[in-house]
Tab-separated table of C-alpha atoms and ligand atoms in Angstrom:
chain	number	residue	atom	x	y	z
K	1	GLU	CA	122.608	115.074	80.495
K	2	LYS	CA	119.806	112.679	79.707
K	3	ASP	CA	121.926	110.132	77.826
K	4	GLY	CA	119.285	109.606	75.157
K	5	TYR	CA	116.387	109.213	77.576
K	6	ASP	CA	113.358	111.472	77.197
K	7	TRP	CA	113.312	112.331	80.897
K	8	PHE	CA	115.810	112.527	83.715
K	9	MET	CA	113.373	110.446	85.702
K	10	ARG	CA	113.490	107.575	83.224
K	11	LYS	CA	117.276	107.774	83.137
K	12	GLU	CA	117.375	107.732	86.936
K	13	ILE	CA	115.071	104.710	87.079
K	14	PHE	CA	117.475	102.838	84.837
K	15	GLU	CA	120.455	103.972	86.897
K	16	GLN	CA	119.128	102.175	89.942
K	17	PRO	CA	121.200	98.975	89.681
K	18	ARG	CA	124.334	101.109	89.765
K	19	ALA	CA	122.993	103.434	92.473
K	20	VAL	CA	122.129	100.525	94.742
K	21	ALA	CA	125.553	98.986	94.190
K	22	ASP	CA	127.184	102.310	95.046
K	23	ALA	CA	125.125	102.644	98.215
K	24	LEU	CA	126.577	99.363	99.405
K	25	LEU	CA	130.120	99.917	98.182
K	26	GLY	CA	132.847	99.795	100.819
K	27	ARG	CA	130.368	99.343	103.636
K	28	HIS	CA	130.931	95.677	104.353
K	29	THR	CA	133.830	93.250	104.371
K	30	ALA	CA	134.014	90.212	102.097
K	31	SER	CA	132.668	88.150	104.969
K	32	GLY	CA	129.636	90.415	105.356
K	33	GLN	CA	130.750	92.357	108.445
K	34	LEU	CA	129.377	95.899	108.297
K	35	GLN	CA	131.728	98.868	108.323
K	36	LEU	CA	129.838	102.096	108.838
K	37	ASP	CA	132.545	104.386	110.151
K	38	GLU	CA	130.500	107.425	109.209
K	39	VAL	CA	128.046	106.600	111.989
K	40	ARG	CA	130.147	108.585	114.406
K	41	LEU	CA	128.400	107.322	117.517
K	42	SER	CA	130.353	105.124	119.898
K	43	ASP	CA	129.370	101.489	120.347
K	44	GLN	CA	128.233	102.398	123.847
K	45	GLU	CA	126.012	105.181	122.519
K	46	LEU	CA	124.563	102.765	119.975
K	47	ARG	CA	123.907	100.205	122.692
K	48	ASP	CA	122.206	102.824	124.859
K	49	ILE	CA	119.630	103.742	122.213
K	50	ASP	CA	116.202	102.776	123.510
K	51	LYS	CA	114.033	104.308	120.814
K	52	ILE	CA	114.417	105.383	117.217
K	53	ILE	CA	112.221	107.974	115.523
K	54	ILE	CA	112.629	108.393	111.779
K	55	VAL	CA	111.403	111.676	110.327
K	56	GLY	CA	110.901	112.522	106.670
K	57	CYS	CA	108.349	113.695	104.109
K	58	GLY	CA	106.834	112.138	101.020
K	59	THR	CA	108.895	109.338	99.564
K	60	ALA	CA	111.485	109.655	102.339
K	61	ALA	CA	108.761	108.883	104.892
K	62	TYR	CA	107.885	105.725	102.955
K	63	ALA	CA	111.504	104.591	103.048
K	64	ALA	CA	111.301	105.242	106.783
K	65	LEU	CA	108.331	102.880	107.079
K	66	VAL	CA	110.333	100.071	105.504
K	67	ALA	CA	113.163	100.918	107.890
K	68	LYS	CA	110.839	100.587	110.876
K	69	TYR	CA	109.891	97.054	109.891
K	70	ALA	CA	113.528	96.081	109.327
K	71	ILE	CA	115.026	97.771	112.380
K	72	GLU	CA	112.449	96.483	114.836
K	73	HIS	CA	112.794	92.968	113.449
K	74	TRP	CA	116.579	92.894	113.421
K	75	CYS	CA	117.435	95.065	116.421
K	76	ARG	CA	114.422	94.854	118.738
K	77	ILE	CA	114.535	98.628	119.258
K	78	PRO	CA	111.146	100.384	119.196
K	79	CYS	CA	111.091	102.482	116.049
K	80	GLU	CA	108.542	105.124	115.094
K	81	VAL	CA	108.059	106.941	111.835
K	82	GLU	CA	106.819	110.473	111.855
K	83	LEU	CA	106.151	113.001	109.132
K	84	SER	CA	108.654	115.775	109.820
K	85	HIS	CA	106.035	118.516	109.781
K	86	GLU	CA	103.943	116.786	112.475
K	87	PHE	CA	106.861	115.920	114.705
K	88	ARG	CA	107.728	118.900	116.848
K	89	TYR	CA	104.193	120.224	117.147
K	90	ARG	CA	103.012	117.205	119.097
K	91	ASP	CA	105.700	117.516	121.768
K	92	PRO	CA	107.340	114.126	121.107
K	93	ILE	CA	109.028	112.242	123.932
K	94	LEU	CA	112.747	112.564	123.308
K	95	THR	CA	115.655	111.686	125.572
K	96	ARG	CA	119.411	111.422	125.119
K	97	ASN	CA	118.886	107.740	124.349
K	98	THR	CA	116.513	108.460	121.496
K	99	LEU	CA	118.077	108.293	118.061
K	100	VAL	CA	116.325	110.524	115.558
K	101	VAL	CA	116.986	109.623	111.940
K	102	ALA	CA	116.425	112.479	109.489
K	103	MET	CA	115.690	111.000	106.071
K	104	SER	CA	116.125	113.388	103.153
K	105	GLN	CA	117.370	112.935	99.625
K	106	SER	CA	118.046	116.625	99.116
K	107	GLY	CA	119.182	117.421	102.630
K	108	GLU	CA	117.349	120.745	102.352
K	109	THR	CA	113.749	119.911	103.229
K	110	ALA	CA	112.738	122.590	105.728
K	111	ASP	CA	110.227	120.451	107.617
K	112	THR	CA	112.829	117.767	108.241
K	113	LEU	CA	115.466	120.326	109.177
K	114	MET	CA	113.146	121.854	111.777
K	115	ALA	CA	112.361	118.400	113.157
K	116	LEU	CA	116.034	117.589	113.589
K	117	ARG	CA	116.738	120.929	115.234
K	118	HIS	CA	113.959	120.250	117.691
K	119	ALA	CA	115.357	116.787	118.452
K	120	ARG	CA	118.802	118.208	119.145
K	121	THR	CA	117.464	120.831	121.530
K	122	GLN	CA	116.005	117.928	123.513
K	123	GLY	CA	119.416	116.241	123.729
K	124	SER	CA	118.703	113.434	121.250
K	125	LYS	CA	121.293	112.298	118.741
K	126	VAL	CA	120.450	112.843	115.092
K	127	LEU	CA	121.640	110.684	112.236
K	128	ALA	CA	120.942	111.890	108.702
K	129	ILE	CA	120.349	109.587	105.756
K	130	CYS	CA	120.978	111.879	102.831
K	131	ASN	CA	121.994	111.916	99.184
K	132	THR	CA	123.475	115.396	98.924
K	133	ASN	CA	126.981	115.927	100.209
K	134	GLY	CA	127.404	118.920	102.457
K	135	SER	CA	123.723	119.884	102.451
K	136	THR	CA	122.134	121.476	105.506
K	137	ILE	CA	120.547	118.403	107.124
K	138	PRO	CA	123.751	116.342	107.349
K	139	ARG	CA	125.721	119.416	108.386
K	140	GLU	CA	123.432	119.890	111.372
K	141	SER	CA	123.318	116.206	112.320
K	142	ASP	CA	125.603	114.231	114.631
K	143	ALA	CA	126.319	111.684	111.919
K	144	VAL	CA	125.327	110.922	108.343
K	145	ILE	CA	124.982	107.930	106.079
K	146	TYR	CA	125.185	109.184	102.517
K	147	THR	CA	123.136	107.227	100.019
K	148	HIS	CA	125.535	107.725	97.062
K	149	ALA	CA	122.772	107.661	94.441
K	150	GLY	CA	124.387	110.455	92.425
K	151	PRO	CA	122.456	113.615	91.519
K	152	GLU	CA	118.702	113.104	91.269
K	153	ILE	CA	117.229	115.684	88.906
K	154	GLY	CA	113.696	114.456	88.255
K	155	VAL	CA	111.349	115.912	90.848
K	156	ALA	CA	109.963	112.439	91.530
K	157	SER	CA	112.321	110.484	93.708
K	158	THR	CA	113.434	107.135	92.262
K	159	LYS	CA	117.048	106.151	92.860
K	160	GLY	CA	116.947	108.393	95.913
K	161	PHE	CA	114.295	106.098	97.379
K	162	LEU	CA	115.996	102.807	96.544
K	163	THR	CA	119.291	103.963	98.019
K	164	GLN	CA	117.496	105.251	101.120
K	165	LEU	CA	116.206	101.709	101.544
K	166	VAL	CA	119.733	100.334	101.291
K	167	ALA	CA	121.000	102.870	103.834
K	168	CYS	CA	118.207	101.863	106.216
K	169	TYR	CA	119.043	98.191	105.867
K	170	LEU	CA	122.700	98.969	106.548
K	171	LEU	CA	121.827	101.019	109.606
K	172	GLY	CA	119.569	98.260	110.944
K	173	LEU	CA	122.141	95.545	110.361
K	174	TYR	CA	124.902	97.678	111.847
K	175	LEU	CA	122.870	98.267	114.999
K	176	ALA	CA	122.138	94.541	115.164
K	177	GLN	CA	125.845	93.813	114.813
K	178	VAL	CA	126.907	96.263	117.528
K	179	ARG	CA	124.109	95.294	119.898
K	180	GLY	CA	124.433	91.570	119.226
K	181	THR	CA	120.768	91.031	118.365
K	182	LYS	CA	121.707	89.095	115.220
K	183	PHE	CA	124.498	86.601	114.723
K	184	GLY	CA	127.255	87.283	112.256
K	185	ASP	CA	126.088	84.719	109.731
K	186	GLU	CA	122.530	86.082	109.745
K	187	ILE	CA	123.884	89.552	109.018
K	188	THR	CA	126.165	88.173	106.332
K	189	SER	CA	123.317	86.437	104.591
K	190	VAL	CA	121.226	89.640	104.422
K	191	VAL	CA	124.252	91.614	103.201
K	192	HIS	CA	124.688	89.066	100.423
K	193	GLU	CA	121.006	89.388	99.518
K	194	ILE	CA	121.423	93.165	99.282
K	195	ALA	CA	124.545	92.698	97.172
K	196	ALA	CA	122.438	90.654	94.736
K	197	MET	CA	119.952	93.525	94.275
K	198	PRO	CA	121.650	95.231	91.311
K	199	ALA	CA	121.377	92.021	89.274
K	200	HIS	CA	117.730	91.589	90.322
K	201	LEU	CA	117.022	95.188	89.338
K	202	GLU	CA	118.519	94.628	85.893
K	203	ARG	CA	116.011	91.835	85.367
K	204	VAL	CA	113.106	93.958	86.548
K	205	LEU	CA	114.166	96.762	84.206
K	206	ALA	CA	114.437	94.307	81.322
K	207	GLY	CA	110.656	93.948	81.661
K	208	ALA	CA	110.027	97.685	81.162
K	209	ASP	CA	108.202	97.216	77.852
K	210	ASP	CA	105.505	95.133	79.538
K	211	ILE	CA	104.960	97.912	82.057
K	212	TYR	CA	104.773	100.499	79.282
K	213	ALA	CA	102.115	98.362	77.572
K	214	LEU	CA	100.206	98.331	80.840
K	215	ALA	CA	100.381	102.120	81.010
K	216	ARG	CA	98.925	102.320	77.504
K	217	ASP	CA	96.029	100.092	78.553
K	218	PHE	CA	95.198	102.277	81.540
K	219	VAL	CA	95.753	105.679	80.039
K	220	ASP	CA	92.084	106.545	80.613
K	221	ALA	CA	91.978	105.432	84.243
K	222	ARG	CA	90.483	107.972	86.633
K	223	THR	CA	91.551	106.272	89.855
K	224	VAL	CA	94.190	103.668	90.599
K	225	LEU	CA	94.536	101.824	93.900
K	226	PHE	CA	97.595	100.122	95.366
K	227	LEU	CA	97.527	97.420	98.017
K	228	GLY	CA	100.364	95.961	100.021
K	229	ARG	CA	101.092	94.363	103.361
K	230	HIS	CA	104.108	94.511	105.657
K	231	ALA	CA	107.056	95.956	103.702
K	232	GLY	CA	104.771	96.014	100.659
K	233	TYR	CA	102.544	98.602	102.306
K	234	PRO	CA	105.031	101.490	101.884
K	235	VAL	CA	105.529	100.282	98.310
K	236	ALA	CA	101.788	100.745	97.747
K	237	LEU	CA	101.986	104.255	99.197
K	238	GLU	CA	104.956	105.067	96.986
K	239	GLY	CA	103.232	103.721	93.851
K	240	ALA	CA	100.253	105.951	94.558
K	241	LEU	CA	102.373	109.030	95.262
K	242	LYS	CA	104.232	108.605	91.971
K	243	LEU	CA	100.942	108.549	90.043
K	244	LYS	CA	99.577	111.574	91.878
K	245	GLU	CA	102.612	113.728	91.310
K	246	LEU	CA	103.374	112.719	87.736
K	247	ALA	CA	100.058	111.734	86.146
K	248	TYR	CA	97.876	114.054	88.286
K	249	LEU	CA	95.692	111.049	88.836
K	250	HIS	CA	93.731	110.126	91.898
K	251	ALA	CA	95.607	107.225	93.434
K	252	GLU	CA	95.629	105.713	96.896
K	253	GLY	CA	97.765	103.163	98.640
K	254	PHE	CA	96.328	100.954	101.365
K	255	ALA	CA	97.494	98.287	103.746
K	256	ALA	CA	95.588	95.329	102.324
K	257	GLY	CA	94.267	94.329	105.735
K	258	GLU	CA	92.504	97.678	105.955
K	259	LEU	CA	90.348	96.978	102.886
K	260	LYS	CA	87.476	95.402	104.731
K	261	HIS	CA	87.427	98.325	107.148
K	262	GLY	CA	86.225	100.696	104.470
K	263	PRO	CA	88.118	101.023	101.206
K	264	ILE	CA	86.620	97.865	99.706
K	265	ALA	CA	83.508	99.986	99.123
K	266	LEU	CA	85.492	101.794	96.417
K	267	ILE	CA	86.005	98.667	94.358
K	268	GLU	CA	83.995	98.644	91.164
K	269	GLU	CA	84.034	97.021	87.757
K	270	GLY	CA	87.306	97.587	85.898
K	271	LEU	CA	89.073	99.606	88.636
K	272	PRO	CA	92.817	99.018	88.293
K	273	VAL	CA	94.307	97.782	91.565
K	274	PHE	CA	98.023	97.091	91.917
K	275	CYS	CA	98.642	94.376	94.496
K	276	VAL	CA	102.105	93.844	95.958
K	277	VAL	CA	102.219	90.234	97.115
K	278	PRO	CA	104.690	89.322	99.872
K	279	PRO	CA	107.038	86.404	99.208
K	280	ARG	CA	105.786	83.052	100.395
K	281	GLY	CA	107.214	82.417	103.831
K	282	ARG	CA	106.530	80.937	107.193
K	283	ASP	CA	103.980	83.559	108.172
K	284	GLN	CA	100.534	83.970	106.668
K	285	LEU	CA	101.204	87.265	104.958
K	286	HIS	CA	101.215	85.807	101.488
K	287	ASP	CA	98.005	83.838	101.871
K	288	LYS	CA	96.182	86.779	103.415
K	289	MET	CA	97.201	88.942	100.480
K	290	VAL	CA	95.980	86.311	98.036
K	291	SER	CA	92.576	86.270	99.764
K	292	ALA	CA	92.394	90.067	99.558
K	293	ILE	CA	93.079	89.836	95.832
K	294	GLN	CA	90.317	87.242	95.446
K	295	GLU	CA	87.923	89.542	97.293
K	296	ILE	CA	88.539	92.549	95.109
K	297	ARG	CA	88.547	90.538	91.909
K	298	ALA	CA	85.208	89.026	92.834
K	299	ARG	CA	83.936	92.621	92.906
K	300	GLY	CA	85.139	93.345	89.408
K	301	ALA	CA	88.497	95.059	90.032
K	302	HIS	CA	91.206	94.631	87.432
K	303	THR	CA	94.048	93.114	89.434
K	304	ILE	CA	97.622	93.982	88.510
K	305	VAL	CA	99.638	91.659	90.660
K	306	LEU	CA	103.317	91.964	91.553
K	307	ALA	CA	104.484	88.621	92.885
K	308	GLU	CA	107.505	86.338	93.137
K	309	GLU	CA	108.302	84.801	89.810
K	310	ASP	CA	107.317	81.257	90.753
K	311	ASP	CA	104.237	82.188	92.752
K	312	ASP	CA	101.600	79.983	91.132
K	313	GLU	CA	99.096	80.408	93.933
K	314	VAL	CA	98.288	84.008	93.119
K	315	ALA	CA	98.496	83.703	89.317
K	316	PRO	CA	94.863	82.576	88.832
K	317	TYR	CA	93.639	85.812	90.420
K	318	ALA	CA	95.866	88.166	88.452
K	319	ASP	CA	94.437	89.924	85.419
K	320	ARG	CA	97.993	91.107	84.838
K	321	LEU	CA	101.023	89.582	86.463
K	322	ILE	CA	104.341	91.355	87.050
K	323	ARG	CA	107.000	88.835	88.048
K	324	LEU	CA	109.481	89.878	90.728
K	325	PRO	CA	112.805	88.220	91.568
K	326	LYS	CA	112.786	86.049	94.677
K	327	VAL	CA	114.086	88.094	97.600
K	328	PRO	CA	113.404	88.186	101.362
K	329	THR	CA	110.248	90.019	102.476
K	330	LEU	CA	112.055	92.980	104.051
K	331	LEU	CA	114.079	93.590	100.896
K	332	GLN	CA	111.179	93.216	98.473
K	333	PRO	CA	110.472	96.975	98.281
K	334	VAL	CA	113.738	97.405	96.361
K	335	VAL	CA	112.484	95.320	93.443
K	336	ALA	CA	108.731	95.892	93.790
K	337	THR	CA	108.888	99.690	93.570
K	338	VAL	CA	110.554	99.807	90.165
K	339	PRO	CA	107.596	98.646	88.027
K	340	LEU	CA	105.455	101.271	89.772
K	341	GLN	CA	108.005	103.983	88.933
K	342	LEU	CA	108.040	102.862	85.298
K	343	PHE	CA	104.249	102.809	85.176
K	344	ALA	CA	103.901	106.355	86.525
K	345	CYS	CA	106.652	107.713	84.284
K	346	GLU	CA	105.116	106.151	81.188
K	347	LEU	CA	101.529	107.071	81.991
K	348	ALA	CA	102.503	110.701	82.605
K	349	THR	CA	104.423	110.712	79.323
K	350	LEU	CA	101.392	109.366	77.458
K	351	LEU	CA	99.226	112.044	79.057
K	352	GLY	CA	101.638	114.689	77.796
K	353	HIS	CA	102.821	115.883	81.195
K	354	ASP	CA	106.245	117.221	82.056
K	355	VAL	CA	107.595	114.254	83.976
K	356	ASP	CA	110.704	115.972	85.314
K	357	GLN	CA	108.916	119.138	86.415
K	358	PRO	CA	105.384	118.227	87.490
K	359	ARG	CA	103.073	121.153	88.084
K	360	ASN	CA	103.118	122.814	91.506
K	361	LEU	CA	106.095	120.786	92.752
K	362	ALA	CA	109.694	121.629	93.609
K	363	LYS	CA	112.589	119.206	93.917
K	364	SER	CA	113.343	120.325	97.416
K	365	VAL	CA	110.790	122.001	99.603
K	366	THR	CA	112.771	124.619	101.470
K	367	VAL	CA	109.841	126.320	103.160
K	368	GLU	CA	107.825	124.928	106.036
Y	1	M6R	O1	114.626	115.719	99.611
Y	1	M6R	P1	113.690	114.987	100.519
Y	1	M6R	O2	113.967	113.521	100.530
Y	1	M6R	O3	113.679	115.526	101.925
Y	1	M6R	O4	112.269	115.209	99.908
Y	1	M6R	C1	111.113	114.735	100.561
Y	1	M6R	C2	109.906	114.836	99.663
Y	1	M6R	O5	109.647	116.182	99.348
Y	1	M6R	C3	110.090	114.034	98.360
Y	1	M6R	O6	110.364	112.695	98.614
Y	1	M6R	C4	108.819	114.138	97.501
Y	1	M6R	O7	107.766	113.471	98.105
Y	1	M6R	C5	109.124	113.582	96.099
Y	1	M6R	N1	108.642	114.487	95.099
Y	1	M6R	C6	108.549	112.231	95.866
Y	1	M6R	O8	108.764	111.745	94.594
């Protein structure tokens, strides 16, 4: 039941520290060595993989985008992301050394099922990342990594998404371990960062009231934009999808670098724009994002900035600032998505919508 929450979705948002911990449980040794026995592909088969294609729909496809960034960086294997329903109709290049990853919380999404069937007819191996034990997609796959989020009842995916991210990180690190593209201590340090996520998530959730206040302030918004870069780009897409499906609001997510190629024309006085700022690091990602925020603010946008807690460089350009725990860039989606989930859940509640059963939507889409 809902344990005192008004919606299953809100309950599931608050379950995320536990869900993320469960997704990691038993999958690494104390020293950070990964143990993914359920990936029933031999080390040789894993070494032979020369391309990965991740298929999924909606939120699952956004988790796949984060996975692409992580897997290519850690494993140096070319990795594509494809919407399941586009996949087989474009005659994709598949060989026995292609690994197709079928990403699905429910394990019953027809588009993704058809994509995996197509991949198998071409001789490719299919690995499912799935939350539902014994569902069709894992049953038809060569191997499965279960996400262990527990049942997700709200139509909008929340803990399903965060645990998909964890499963992707584990897959990427496992491939890096088997293929030797990362040293043991590098893998260990990322595993320890993932293990710290539940505590980080507790802190993000402790700030829920500030996000609810934000939702009250923007209850009359007609359009909301979301900007991100790198692993923050899928977060922007996910933030926008949540608002569309729950608040029935026009929302769009963009890669911040794309702004000047068109979308900046949309910016007008008072437009709320969520900006996911990458952690400060050796690359220029952070500074480029800060300049994008300056640009849109100069044009009157109301900037709602999600940034590392001690990021003083961006603070002057934030009309509202949401502080995120300090985590590595590739892991930031885990903490950055949660305020956007809370915002959409609260805004939809204020608008009087049924958050758990949004109009026109089904929890699993079992028709193509
Ligand atoms: O069960 P699946 O992960 O295959 O579902 C895929 C999408 O239908 C799903 O993520 C959908 O976009 C959600 N309603 C998003 O909140």
